[in-house]
Amino acid sequence: MELTLVVLIIIVGLTFDFTNGFHDAANAIATSISTRALTPRVALAMAAVMNFFGAFLGTGVAQTVGSGIIGAPEATSGLLLVLCALIGAIGWNVFTWWRGLPTSSSHALIGGLVGAALAASATVHWSGILDKVILPMLLSPLVGVVLGYLLHTGILWVFRRSAPRRTMERFRMAQTVSAAAMGLGHGLQDAQKTMGVIVLALVTAGWQDDFSVPVWVIAAVAAAMAVGTYTGGRRIITTLGRRIVHLDPPRGFAAETAAAAVLYTTAFLVKAPISTTQTITAAILGSGATRRFSAVRWQVARSIGTAWILTFPGAGIPAALLYLFLHAVTPL
């Protein structure tokens, strides 16, 4: 039973990572596609490659997710908890992808872990969730908005006397770099969350003593996310790239650069599992607001905000119910 559950968790974890890739592909490339800096096929291929290499840049976030969110029970009960958390997160990812809503796969995973842990009467590290999840969740979009706004304001001032057509062409080229940086940051942040859950399963099963991430886990997760990213989530790409605000290359460059800066800072310095989706969406709002606040389609932004709020219960409640059901019918 234990071996079966561990293998199943690895398979379902990689499936979650795949859904994370196609759900969050828009994070890195929506702005570049909408401004026509890159074609969809080239943008998806670049994002997939950068996601793959980004997964190898660090494991600090993985250790936070593995050890700082919940304390899973030992053996099969703990493994069942982790499995239900992953299934709850996958369900939310698929539902919001179908609705075209750019919600957070990271917060869906954490919501699934907390929901299943509460159902299992397991330990929930509320102080860790406050410090590493809730506060970064609130602060990273605010920083993204401000950075996006300030960066595009600076671009407008520096290039105020430049020929518009030439400026647009320059920033279309620059967006290749900023989109690559965003793809690398997405791999750095989001791939580590699945690594953390797989390592949590290995520790719970007693297969390893600490929360260090084996190389084979990094490689498997990186490959699954890269394939998922190349598959792409075109519904969400449309929402991020066109429905929130009309983007031109300078605004797209400002949004991607601001979001990438937040992703790297939180991954390397804070080791916090923040949402790449929230960060890039906020940066798009900030860069778009430099035209005028009415240029932003705030109704769409409010719909996205509502989906963000519902992410924790949307993944956590199904995970909790599934755990209660499987615990009742499975001999442990």
Tab-separated table of C-alpha atoms in Angstrom:
chain	number	residue	atom	x	y	z
A	1	MET	CA	0.000	0.000	0.000
A	2	GLU	CA	2.791	2.406	0.930
A	3	LEU	CA	4.763	1.781	-2.264
A	4	THR	CA	1.594	2.110	-4.342
A	5	LEU	CA	0.712	5.443	-2.744
A	6	VAL	CA	4.206	6.878	-3.203
A	7	VAL	CA	4.276	5.897	-6.884
A	8	LEU	CA	0.753	7.273	-7.316
A	9	ILE	CA	1.717	10.561	-5.642
A	10	ILE	CA	4.701	10.931	-7.976
A	11	ILE	CA	2.503	10.296	-11.020
A	12	VAL	CA	-0.267	12.620	-9.828
A	13	GLY	CA	2.337	15.207	-8.766
A	14	LEU	CA	3.832	15.241	-12.247
A	15	THR	CA	0.309	15.471	-13.657
A	16	PHE	CA	-0.293	18.509	-11.460
A	17	ASP	CA	2.982	19.953	-12.688
A	18	PHE	CA	1.843	19.399	-16.269
A	19	THR	CA	-1.455	21.211	-15.569
A	20	ASN	CA	0.542	23.958	-13.865
A	21	GLY	CA	2.546	24.321	-17.063
A	22	PHE	CA	-0.380	24.636	-19.467
A	23	HIS	CA	-2.431	26.646	-16.965
A	24	ASP	CA	0.383	29.115	-16.267
A	25	ALA	CA	1.969	29.208	-19.725
A	26	ALA	CA	0.263	32.564	-20.158
A	27	ASN	CA	2.330	34.010	-17.308
A	28	ALA	CA	5.466	34.144	-19.400
A	29	ILE	CA	4.194	34.736	-22.904
A	30	ALA	CA	0.749	36.354	-23.005
A	31	THR	CA	2.129	39.875	-23.217
A	32	SER	CA	4.688	38.961	-25.893
A	33	ILE	CA	2.033	37.284	-28.037
A	34	SER	CA	-0.503	40.086	-27.624
A	35	THR	CA	2.058	42.719	-28.663
A	36	ARG	CA	3.196	40.475	-31.556
A	37	ALA	CA	6.746	40.462	-30.294
A	38	LEU	CA	6.688	36.662	-30.640
A	39	THR	CA	4.520	34.194	-32.507
A	40	PRO	CA	2.553	31.771	-30.290
A	41	ARG	CA	4.574	28.725	-31.335
A	42	VAL	CA	7.951	30.409	-30.765
A	43	ALA	CA	6.782	31.939	-27.476
A	44	LEU	CA	5.504	28.609	-26.147
A	45	ALA	CA	8.722	26.809	-27.140
A	46	MET	CA	10.871	29.462	-25.482
A	47	ALA	CA	8.754	29.446	-22.328
A	48	ALA	CA	8.963	25.647	-22.141
A	49	VAL	CA	12.761	25.675	-22.428
A	50	MET	CA	13.135	28.461	-19.852
A	51	ASN	CA	10.705	26.708	-17.480
A	52	PHE	CA	12.847	23.573	-17.708
A	53	PHE	CA	16.104	25.336	-16.866
A	54	GLY	CA	14.464	27.550	-14.242
A	55	ALA	CA	13.541	24.448	-12.248
A	56	PHE	CA	17.251	23.749	-11.672
A	57	LEU	CA	18.074	27.173	-10.201
A	58	GLY	CA	17.129	26.502	-6.591
A	59	THR	CA	15.229	24.407	-4.047
A	60	GLY	CA	14.506	26.921	-1.269
A	61	VAL	CA	10.834	27.232	-2.188
A	62	ALA	CA	10.528	23.429	-2.439
A	63	GLN	CA	11.786	23.025	1.114
A	64	THR	CA	9.318	25.662	2.310
A	65	VAL	CA	6.410	23.818	0.671
A	66	GLY	CA	7.631	20.411	1.868
A	67	SER	CA	8.251	21.272	5.501
A	68	GLY	CA	6.686	24.662	6.233
A	69	ILE	CA	2.999	24.266	5.318
A	70	ILE	CA	1.750	21.096	7.034
A	71	GLY	CA	3.047	18.242	9.135
A	72	ALA	CA	1.709	15.108	7.454
A	73	PRO	CA	0.954	12.013	9.563
A	74	GLU	CA	3.343	9.126	9.146
A	75	ALA	CA	2.964	6.300	6.664
A	76	THR	CA	-0.193	5.661	4.652
A	77	SER	CA	-2.462	8.289	6.266
A	78	GLY	CA	0.034	11.015	5.430
A	79	LEU	CA	0.518	9.733	1.897
A	80	LEU	CA	-3.237	9.665	1.358
A	81	LEU	CA	-3.367	13.278	2.564
A	82	VAL	CA	-0.751	14.374	0.029
A	83	LEU	CA	-2.508	12.489	-2.786
A	84	CYS	CA	-5.862	14.157	-2.023
A	85	ALA	CA	-4.203	17.589	-1.884
A	86	LEU	CA	-2.758	17.090	-5.358
A	87	ILE	CA	-6.072	15.900	-6.808
A	88	GLY	CA	-7.882	18.904	-5.306
A	89	ALA	CA	-5.333	21.273	-6.835
A	90	ILE	CA	-5.533	19.594	-10.249
A	91	GLY	CA	-9.322	19.869	-10.204
A	92	TRP	CA	-9.151	23.605	-9.507
A	93	ASN	CA	-6.524	24.098	-12.223
A	94	VAL	CA	-8.649	22.350	-14.826
A	95	PHE	CA	-11.808	24.209	-13.795
A	96	THR	CA	-10.190	27.667	-13.933
A	97	TRP	CA	-8.408	26.823	-17.209
A	98	TRP	CA	-11.792	25.870	-18.675
A	99	ARG	CA	-13.213	29.202	-17.478
A	100	GLY	CA	-10.171	31.099	-18.809
A	101	LEU	CA	-9.280	32.503	-15.385
A	102	PRO	CA	-5.574	33.082	-14.577
A	103	THR	CA	-5.651	31.823	-10.976
A	104	SER	CA	-2.736	30.574	-8.933
A	105	SER	CA	-1.678	26.941	-9.254
A	106	SER	CA	0.616	27.537	-6.280
A	107	HIS	CA	-2.185	28.620	-3.996
A	108	ALA	CA	-4.374	25.782	-5.289
A	109	LEU	CA	-1.695	23.334	-4.175
A	110	ILE	CA	-1.317	24.974	-0.777
A	111	GLY	CA	-5.099	25.133	-0.380
A	112	GLY	CA	-5.297	21.426	-1.181
A	113	LEU	CA	-2.608	20.619	1.396
A	114	VAL	CA	-4.304	22.646	4.128
A	115	GLY	CA	-7.775	21.308	3.318
A	116	ALA	CA	-6.645	17.683	3.371
A	117	ALA	CA	-4.589	18.278	6.534
A	118	LEU	CA	-7.584	19.740	8.365
A	119	ALA	CA	-9.710	16.759	7.317
A	120	ALA	CA	-6.986	14.428	8.592
A	121	SER	CA	-6.569	16.374	11.868
A	122	ALA	CA	-2.921	16.830	10.913
A	123	THR	CA	-0.664	19.708	11.907
A	124	VAL	CA	-1.034	22.917	9.917
A	125	HIS	CA	1.839	25.375	10.336
A	126	TRP	CA	-0.304	28.511	10.454
A	127	SER	CA	2.642	30.793	11.298
A	128	GLY	CA	4.514	29.479	8.249
A	129	ILE	CA	1.444	29.962	6.068
A	130	LEU	CA	1.095	33.543	7.323
A	131	ASP	CA	4.772	34.393	6.781
A	132	LYS	CA	5.442	32.425	3.586
A	133	VAL	CA	2.047	32.382	1.858
A	134	ILE	CA	-0.480	34.977	3.019
A	135	LEU	CA	1.838	37.988	3.363
A	136	PRO	CA	3.692	37.308	0.070
A	137	MET	CA	0.306	36.678	-1.590
A	138	LEU	CA	-0.842	40.149	-0.540
A	139	LEU	CA	2.438	41.997	-1.061
A	140	SER	CA	3.688	40.525	-4.361
A	141	PRO	CA	0.747	41.839	-6.464
A	142	LEU	CA	1.066	45.261	-4.843
A	143	VAL	CA	4.782	45.353	-5.622
A	144	GLY	CA	4.029	44.119	-9.157
A	145	VAL	CA	1.513	46.918	-9.747
A	146	VAL	CA	3.877	49.593	-8.456
A	147	LEU	CA	6.922	48.266	-10.336
A	148	GLY	CA	4.964	47.884	-13.568
A	149	TYR	CA	3.620	51.416	-13.289
A	150	LEU	CA	6.985	52.982	-12.372
A	151	LEU	CA	8.948	51.075	-14.987
A	152	HIS	CA	6.610	52.020	-17.812
A	153	THR	CA	6.492	55.623	-16.574
A	154	GLY	CA	10.289	55.675	-16.765
A	155	ILE	CA	10.193	54.202	-20.281
A	156	LEU	CA	7.742	56.882	-21.395
A	157	TRP	CA	10.034	59.611	-20.056
A	158	VAL	CA	13.291	58.179	-21.475
A	159	PHE	CA	11.817	57.600	-24.948
A	160	ARG	CA	9.544	60.651	-25.054
A	161	ARG	CA	11.412	62.139	-28.019
A	162	SER	CA	12.017	58.885	-29.909
A	163	ALA	CA	10.206	57.955	-33.108
A	164	PRO	CA	7.187	55.821	-32.089
A	165	ARG	CA	7.619	53.156	-34.769
A	166	ARG	CA	11.305	52.611	-34.020
A	167	THR	CA	10.613	52.544	-30.283
A	168	MET	CA	7.963	49.868	-30.741
A	169	GLU	CA	10.334	47.728	-32.793
A	170	ARG	CA	13.059	48.042	-30.165
A	171	PHE	CA	10.741	46.925	-27.409
A	172	ARG	CA	9.420	44.031	-29.457
A	173	MET	CA	13.014	42.789	-29.549
A	174	ALA	CA	13.491	43.567	-25.854
A	175	GLN	CA	10.393	41.533	-25.037
A	176	THR	CA	12.193	38.401	-26.191
A	177	VAL	CA	14.569	38.902	-23.254
A	178	SER	CA	11.903	39.901	-20.730
A	179	ALA	CA	9.635	36.986	-21.723
A	180	ALA	CA	12.585	34.587	-21.360
A	181	ALA	CA	13.308	36.040	-17.909
A	182	MET	CA	9.661	35.574	-16.975
A	183	GLY	CA	9.711	31.947	-18.194
A	184	LEU	CA	12.859	31.253	-16.176
A	185	GLY	CA	11.258	32.812	-13.100
A	186	HIS	CA	8.124	30.734	-13.561
A	187	GLY	CA	10.185	27.546	-13.657
A	188	LEU	CA	12.159	28.695	-10.620
A	189	GLN	CA	9.008	29.369	-8.592
A	190	ASP	CA	6.311	26.950	-9.688
A	191	ALA	CA	8.319	23.811	-10.403
A	192	GLN	CA	9.673	23.882	-6.866
A	193	LYS	CA	6.199	23.561	-5.362
A	194	THR	CA	5.666	20.164	-6.947
A	195	MET	CA	9.178	19.151	-5.898
A	196	GLY	CA	8.266	20.053	-2.324
A	197	VAL	CA	5.149	17.886	-2.366
A	198	ILE	CA	6.974	14.858	-3.809
A	199	VAL	CA	9.721	15.233	-1.199
A	200	LEU	CA	7.027	15.529	1.500
A	201	ALA	CA	5.696	12.161	0.321
A	202	LEU	CA	9.194	10.617	0.394
A	203	VAL	CA	9.793	11.877	3.952
A	204	THR	CA	6.317	10.762	5.083
A	205	ALA	CA	6.994	7.270	3.730
A	206	GLY	CA	10.372	7.215	5.491
A	207	TRP	CA	12.278	6.969	2.234
A	208	GLN	CA	14.487	9.930	3.130
A	209	ASP	CA	15.231	11.786	6.370
A	210	ASP	CA	15.315	15.423	5.283
A	211	PHE	CA	13.610	17.749	2.810
A	212	SER	CA	16.498	18.047	0.352
A	213	VAL	CA	15.367	17.558	-3.241
A	214	PRO	CA	16.914	14.645	-5.188
A	215	VAL	CA	18.167	15.389	-8.691
A	216	TRP	CA	15.743	12.897	-10.255
A	217	VAL	CA	12.808	14.783	-8.716
A	218	ILE	CA	14.077	18.094	-10.120
A	219	ALA	CA	14.551	16.601	-13.604
A	220	ALA	CA	11.160	14.877	-13.668
A	221	VAL	CA	9.298	17.962	-12.471
A	222	ALA	CA	11.176	20.226	-14.889
A	223	ALA	CA	10.314	17.971	-17.831
A	224	ALA	CA	6.619	17.701	-16.884
A	225	MET	CA	6.278	21.470	-16.545
A	226	ALA	CA	8.086	22.104	-19.831
A	227	VAL	CA	5.766	19.740	-21.716
A	228	GLY	CA	2.726	21.324	-20.077
A	229	THR	CA	3.918	24.795	-20.927
A	230	TYR	CA	4.450	23.908	-24.573
A	231	THR	CA	0.907	22.545	-24.678
A	232	GLY	CA	-0.189	26.023	-23.650
A	233	GLY	CA	-3.360	27.506	-22.208
A	234	ARG	CA	-4.710	29.741	-24.951
A	235	ARG	CA	-7.877	30.701	-23.057
A	236	ILE	CA	-5.811	32.261	-20.276
A	237	ILE	CA	-3.350	33.793	-22.739
A	238	THR	CA	-6.274	35.712	-24.234
A	239	THR	CA	-7.439	36.933	-20.810
A	240	LEU	CA	-4.010	38.122	-19.708
A	241	GLY	CA	-2.852	39.486	-23.038
A	242	ARG	CA	-5.957	41.278	-24.301
A	243	ARG	CA	-8.935	41.350	-21.982
A	244	ILE	CA	-7.385	43.220	-19.018
A	245	VAL	CA	-5.806	46.109	-20.921
A	246	HIS	CA	-4.527	46.760	-24.437
A	247	LEU	CA	-0.772	46.216	-24.364
A	248	ASP	CA	1.906	47.626	-26.628
A	249	PRO	CA	5.551	46.414	-26.589
A	250	PRO	CA	6.849	48.958	-24.019
A	251	ARG	CA	4.012	48.108	-21.613
A	252	GLY	CA	4.547	44.393	-22.201
A	253	PHE	CA	8.272	44.750	-21.532
A	254	ALA	CA	7.599	46.745	-18.349
A	255	ALA	CA	5.085	44.178	-17.067
A	256	GLU	CA	7.324	41.173	-17.753
A	257	THR	CA	10.416	42.808	-16.279
A	258	ALA	CA	8.589	43.912	-13.127
A	259	ALA	CA	7.038	40.475	-12.607
A	260	ALA	CA	10.336	38.648	-13.192
A	261	ALA	CA	12.066	40.879	-10.624
A	262	VAL	CA	9.465	39.960	-8.000
A	263	LEU	CA	9.735	36.231	-8.797
A	264	TYR	CA	13.516	36.127	-8.446
A	265	THR	CA	13.541	38.192	-5.262
A	266	THR	CA	10.978	36.048	-3.472
A	267	ALA	CA	12.521	32.759	-4.630
A	268	PHE	CA	16.141	33.534	-3.712
A	269	LEU	CA	15.802	35.911	-0.760
A	270	VAL	CA	12.484	35.079	0.903
A	271	LYS	CA	12.046	31.460	-0.317
A	272	ALA	CA	8.315	32.119	-0.452
A	273	PRO	CA	5.996	30.254	-2.881
A	274	ILE	CA	4.309	33.250	-4.481
A	275	SER	CA	1.890	33.175	-7.390
A	276	THR	CA	3.408	33.895	-10.788
A	277	THR	CA	-0.116	34.456	-12.090
A	278	GLN	CA	-0.949	37.131	-9.552
A	279	THR	CA	2.402	38.798	-10.048
A	280	ILE	CA	2.240	39.148	-13.840
A	281	THR	CA	-1.440	40.120	-13.749
A	282	ALA	CA	-0.688	42.869	-11.247
A	283	ALA	CA	2.277	44.083	-13.311
A	284	ILE	CA	0.038	44.230	-16.408
A	285	LEU	CA	-2.474	46.307	-14.445
A	286	GLY	CA	0.295	48.658	-13.313
A	287	SER	CA	1.832	49.169	-16.726
A	288	GLY	CA	-1.598	49.541	-18.333
A	289	ALA	CA	-2.679	52.183	-15.832
A	290	THR	CA	-0.023	54.597	-17.124
A	291	ARG	CA	-2.273	55.346	-20.089
A	292	ARG	CA	-5.232	56.144	-17.832
A	293	PHE	CA	-6.980	54.150	-15.155
A	294	SER	CA	-10.076	53.800	-17.317
A	295	ALA	CA	-7.964	51.958	-19.920
A	296	VAL	CA	-7.881	48.961	-17.566
A	297	ARG	CA	-10.930	46.710	-17.787
A	298	TRP	CA	-11.512	46.622	-14.061
A	299	GLN	CA	-14.501	44.300	-14.373
A	300	VAL	CA	-12.225	41.587	-15.754
A	301	ALA	CA	-9.705	42.380	-13.015
A	302	ARG	CA	-12.424	41.994	-10.381
A	303	SER	CA	-13.402	38.598	-11.818
A	304	ILE	CA	-9.783	37.493	-11.590
A	305	GLY	CA	-9.573	38.820	-8.016
A	306	THR	CA	-12.665	36.864	-7.033
A	307	ALA	CA	-11.173	33.695	-8.494
A	308	TRP	CA	-7.982	34.304	-6.491
A	309	ILE	CA	-9.985	34.520	-3.257
A	310	LEU	CA	-11.847	31.313	-4.098
A	311	THR	CA	-8.661	29.372	-4.916
A	312	PHE	CA	-7.900	28.188	-1.374
A	313	PRO	CA	-11.403	26.809	-0.669
A	314	GLY	CA	-11.853	25.781	-4.303
A	315	ALA	CA	-8.945	23.341	-3.995
A	316	GLY	CA	-9.064	22.743	-0.245
A	317	ILE	CA	-12.693	21.658	0.162
A	318	PRO	CA	-12.596	18.966	-2.575
A	319	ALA	CA	-9.255	17.743	-1.178
A	320	ALA	CA	-10.759	17.484	2.321
A	321	LEU	CA	-13.886	15.673	1.130
A	322	LEU	CA	-11.849	13.269	-0.983
A	323	TYR	CA	-9.592	12.483	1.992
A	324	LEU	CA	-12.569	11.761	4.250
A	325	PHE	CA	-14.060	9.464	1.625
A	326	LEU	CA	-10.859	7.553	0.851
A	327	HIS	CA	-9.935	7.300	4.529
A	328	ALA	CA	-13.327	5.724	5.202
A	329	VAL	CA	-13.114	3.135	2.406
A	330	THR	CA	-9.361	2.414	2.372
A	331	PRO	CA	-7.843	-0.021	4.881
A	332	LEU	CA	-4.965	1.873	6.491
